[in-house]
């Protein structure tokens, strides 16, 4: 502001001088300065007009959105780059001292007004090179520096020579505790580092933290852990990087009326704690070598159920323990299945699974002690939905897969996080299918994982699967769909092009060779290459590294364009990176990427939708030619059979028309269900990116009037969801709703508004989606049924115990009744939320409460979400913001709330930004005006030093918003015209 005041003072002075009637008295110097000043003003004025003035072009379809958006996205990129550059300092530990064994002793004080813990740790370390420095991690704890000692280690005697300590210091920025010694720690020797400390049982759901629940209005407290990726350092000083594997001897002191559990079984009987007669020590067996982020311990008053073999146990609140029986039923079977799949026995003597009242993520794969939020582990028959049951099965399978892929063999650094999460995200489907084969989950992978991640990976601000990270904020940034879903998708692609037999054997070799050690992706590539060559699954001279580096080290994915030569029967295939900004001026920081793409295809004459091994490879080539497709000029061809490859496919106009013709025939099912879903998803997204005209893409979807299968409809609902969010405030929206209801008419009649326990899983899922859309678009029968069922529940005696609504219909009934109702319906559902004992039911109600169209209720709901003791747990705030943001009325309210209450949100969630990152994602998803984008950019610029792990998410949100703006500008008129032509 100072500079502006100076300019105003200059203007006042010049006005006074020029206002004199007796002539000009300005000097040459003054004239020069005045000229410069006016030039600056002109440039500034031009800048403001260019970026913020309304468009003056007479053509109403041409606007200044493009120029404004280009400016915004450029600023966003500059903002992101500067934020990342700030984090590039070296945050890695030196390798001169390596841990071998930890002896950890912790005494948590779990009562109001205290919430601290006393700790002591002895670390036997190996010195690899002479040093006078021991550097480890410690944060948010007070270390008793007067107690700290370093001694030579001897198994024979404790009377070893102490090493004099010169100084100790905390490097707060890097979360280091540095111990400098006067004597040299000699390479090849072992030493014992001994520290005492006091920590804090925080309520940010990270490190060693506190959680609570109520029984008859009495609060019960527990102490639990969440260390991934970098929070073991909040529980005890340690070498908190995944490559620093060591053994652990854990001792936990607990009140006599509580129990404790850790990674390993308890050793012997509990022993009294000196000076604390109401406490007992639980000492645990020494663990196998593992990374710090996998260490876990819990002190609670939970109940326990166990398998017949007594080596598999589930834990939960006494009031919820019966809800863990499904988990106990499938857990041992999935564990046994993975032992057979990997051909490696589970290496620990027991497995515990614990449902926690407060947990930030869905679950955590701590070795031998997996922790869950209640809704992902507990299932109540007659209350929870089929979707809830599937969610429990997939999370259990995911975490059990980690016991091998991630725990037994661990990435050397977080750059290869995807090796953990990508593999577990794929293996969860395999494990689930082993125990619930009737669910057909392997088919669902395409719509739930592969197509789901395409949208994020089509942004320029996406990132490679394997990405360099250093700062903890950067590590947290990559716990996203790229690491999980894209990682899973390219692993599935390998499974198909290598064949499952070769793929599995290669995995077994990799896990056996690297057991209890660390690895990088190249280690996996080497193991798979050797097995592929041995089994003749890959031609000599070609390596998995050669193929897969193009998928893991490059950002994005390709679209393969198929141009048929109908006279000769040949086709030319061309690849390029697919981005949502296609059709606009794009500048990449590097040359256009190319991928090794496995090419599979079938045709109308072949109808072979089972052959998923590649017929051809695009070997990082821009173009290849297939000389004979085996199809006549009047027959369609479809590429990427069962969508096993991680790429989109575009066709020439004639082939699209042949496909559309087939889809509109009675035998449209000749095209495999997965590929029908692929055609819908590809067509709508190719049009969204400007690579296919919308009339063709929408013609592809018209056949849905006859479709009843889940996968194509799921793909369609995602595409229609984008239309819905973009067009909801635009003229002609009624045409879109009318067209959607027309498409839904047949499938609505097929699935009906009645749930049946005998229906296949996919029928149930189809019904839920169809009813949600039909009711949302005002389908009379749907709305009438939903409102009637909700009112019936309201008048039922003791509604907490007697809910007449079928579990699978709850989501549509709750949301619809609350949307068309008012405060009475909302308050009733809120009360049910407060009183239910079932976590999955709480989730359903939290989502439904965001459906109201009453703005004041939504604002109050947002405020309650970040208010202590409101009834909404911190773990559930993301769900609340997401529910409100999916509401046309609620999205701008949620966006403005997060912007205007940033300081409050940061204080409420503390150092953990996981929830904030998810809030950013949900509240910005629907932005499609330059003014909202400008608001977001201003927020990002103002708070760029506070965003932490939300930095990349904010950048992606700005790019997505810019793409939305361009999409409306480019496509709204064409879509409206098509809807007018095709809606009676």
PDB file of N, CA and C in Angstrom, residues 5 61 132 173 221 229 265 293 301 320 351 410 479 482 496 515 536 570 611 623 638 671 698 849 861 897-898:
ATOM      1  N   UNK A   5       0.314   4.911  -2.181  1.00  0.00           N
ATOM      2  CA  UNK A   5       0.175   6.239  -1.587  1.00  0.00           C
ATOM      3  C   UNK A   5       1.172   7.222  -2.186  1.00  0.00           C
ATOM      4  N   UNK A  61     -20.561 -15.684 -28.755  1.00  0.00           N
ATOM      5  CA  UNK A  61     -19.938 -16.976 -28.474  1.00  0.00           C
ATOM      6  C   UNK A  61     -18.433 -16.859 -28.344  1.00  0.00           C
ATOM      7  N   UNK A 132      31.038 -38.189  13.812  1.00  0.00           N
ATOM      8  CA  UNK A 132      30.852 -37.577  15.126  1.00  0.00           C
ATOM      9  C   UNK A 132      29.430 -37.019  15.245  1.00  0.00           C
ATOM     10  N   UNK A 173      12.818 -27.346  11.367  1.00  0.00           N
ATOM     11  CA  UNK A 173      12.356 -27.333   9.987  1.00  0.00           C
ATOM     12  C   UNK A 173      12.441 -28.727   9.365  1.00  0.00           C
ATOM     13  N   UNK A 221     -11.638 -43.223  26.643  1.00  0.00           N
ATOM     14  CA  UNK A 221     -10.470 -42.792  25.866  1.00  0.00           C
ATOM     15  C   UNK A 221      -9.588 -43.980  25.501  1.00  0.00           C
ATOM     16  N   UNK A 229       2.942 -41.366   6.533  1.00  0.00           N
ATOM     17  CA  UNK A 229       4.275 -41.777   6.092  1.00  0.00           C
ATOM     18  C   UNK A 229       5.410 -41.366   7.026  1.00  0.00           C
ATOM     19  N   UNK A 265       3.094 -60.713  19.165  1.00  0.00           N
ATOM     20  CA  UNK A 265       2.407 -61.221  20.350  1.00  0.00           C
ATOM     21  C   UNK A 265       3.087 -60.731  21.635  1.00  0.00           C
ATOM     22  N   UNK A 293       7.324 -46.793   9.810  1.00  0.00           N
ATOM     23  CA  UNK A 293       5.930 -46.409   9.553  1.00  0.00           C
ATOM     24  C   UNK A 293       4.966 -47.569   9.748  1.00  0.00           C
ATOM     25  N   UNK A 301     -10.020 -50.296  25.772  1.00  0.00           N
ATOM     26  CA  UNK A 301     -10.873 -51.229  26.521  1.00  0.00           C
ATOM     27  C   UNK A 301     -11.751 -52.022  25.555  1.00  0.00           C
ATOM     28  N   UNK A 320     -19.957 -52.597  19.495  1.00  0.00           N
ATOM     29  CA  UNK A 320     -19.878 -52.811  18.043  1.00  0.00           C
ATOM     30  C   UNK A 320     -19.169 -54.107  17.667  1.00  0.00           C
ATOM     31  N   UNK A 351      -2.323 -62.096  13.522  1.00  0.00           N
ATOM     32  CA  UNK A 351      -2.846 -60.919  12.840  1.00  0.00           C
ATOM     33  C   UNK A 351      -3.969 -60.334  13.685  1.00  0.00           C
ATOM     34  N   UNK A 410       9.762 -53.462   1.055  1.00  0.00           N
ATOM     35  CA  UNK A 410       9.340 -52.076   1.220  1.00  0.00           C
ATOM     36  C   UNK A 410      10.098 -51.171   0.263  1.00  0.00           C
ATOM     37  N   UNK A 479      -0.084 -39.399  -2.057  1.00  0.00           N
ATOM     38  CA  UNK A 479      -1.065 -40.401  -1.632  1.00  0.00           C
ATOM     39  C   UNK A 479      -2.385 -40.064  -2.338  1.00  0.00           C
ATOM     40  N   UNK A 482      -3.243 -41.248  -8.495  1.00  0.00           N
ATOM     41  CA  UNK A 482      -2.172 -41.654  -9.415  1.00  0.00           C
ATOM     42  C   UNK A 482      -1.412 -42.832  -8.821  1.00  0.00           C
ATOM     43  N   UNK A 496      -1.926 -58.911 -17.711  1.00  0.00           N
ATOM     44  CA  UNK A 496      -2.523 -59.395 -18.955  1.00  0.00           C
ATOM     45  C   UNK A 496      -1.485 -59.611 -20.045  1.00  0.00           C
ATOM     46  N   UNK A 515      13.074 -60.186   0.453  1.00  0.00           N
ATOM     47  CA  UNK A 515      12.371 -60.305   1.729  1.00  0.00           C
ATOM     48  C   UNK A 515      13.115 -59.597   2.854  1.00  0.00           C
ATOM     49  N   UNK A 536       9.272 -67.271 -22.174  1.00  0.00           N
ATOM     50  CA  UNK A 536       9.023 -66.815 -23.553  1.00  0.00           C
ATOM     51  C   UNK A 536       7.774 -65.938 -23.658  1.00  0.00           C
ATOM     52  N   UNK A 570      -6.497 -52.229 -43.929  1.00  0.00           N
ATOM     53  CA  UNK A 570      -5.420 -51.866 -43.003  1.00  0.00           C
ATOM     54  C   UNK A 570      -5.882 -50.747 -42.074  1.00  0.00           C
ATOM     55  N   UNK A 611      -9.234 -62.497 -25.740  1.00  0.00           N
ATOM     56  CA  UNK A 611      -7.801 -62.437 -26.021  1.00  0.00           C
ATOM     57  C   UNK A 611      -7.240 -61.087 -25.580  1.00  0.00           C
ATOM     58  N   UNK A 623       3.646 -43.782 -34.637  1.00  0.00           N
ATOM     59  CA  UNK A 623       2.682 -44.392 -35.549  1.00  0.00           C
ATOM     60  C   UNK A 623       3.102 -45.811 -35.914  1.00  0.00           C
ATOM     61  N   UNK A 638     -12.945 -52.851 -32.618  1.00  0.00           N
ATOM     62  CA  UNK A 638     -12.812 -52.228 -31.294  1.00  0.00           C
ATOM     63  C   UNK A 638     -11.448 -52.587 -30.731  1.00  0.00           C
ATOM     64  N   UNK A 671     -20.974 -56.949 -28.151  1.00  0.00           N
ATOM     65  CA  UNK A 671     -19.815 -56.208 -27.628  1.00  0.00           C
ATOM     66  C   UNK A 671     -19.763 -56.460 -26.130  1.00  0.00           C
ATOM     67  N   UNK A 698     -22.556 -38.303 -28.033  1.00  0.00           N
ATOM     68  CA  UNK A 698     -23.890 -38.458 -27.470  1.00  0.00           C
ATOM     69  C   UNK A 698     -24.689 -39.526 -28.215  1.00  0.00           C
ATOM     70  N   UNK A 849     -27.489 -35.737   4.848  1.00  0.00           N
ATOM     71  CA  UNK A 849     -27.722 -34.435   5.464  1.00  0.00           C
ATOM     72  C   UNK A 849     -27.222 -33.287   4.596  1.00  0.00           C
ATOM     73  N   UNK A 861     -24.469 -26.730   8.973  1.00  0.00           N
ATOM     74  CA  UNK A 861     -23.850 -28.061   8.897  1.00  0.00           C
ATOM     75  C   UNK A 861     -22.336 -27.947   8.692  1.00  0.00           C
ATOM     76  N   UNK A 897     -16.946 -21.236   2.213  1.00  0.00           N
ATOM     77  CA  UNK A 897     -16.652 -21.520   3.616  1.00  0.00           C
ATOM     78  C   UNK A 897     -15.183 -21.888   3.800  1.00  0.00           C
ATOM     79  N   UNK A 898     -14.672 -22.756   2.927  1.00  0.00           N
ATOM     80  CA  UNK A 898     -13.271 -23.167   3.081  1.00  0.00           C
ATOM     81  C   UNK A 898     -12.325 -21.995   2.836  1.00  0.00           C
TER      82      UNK A 898
END
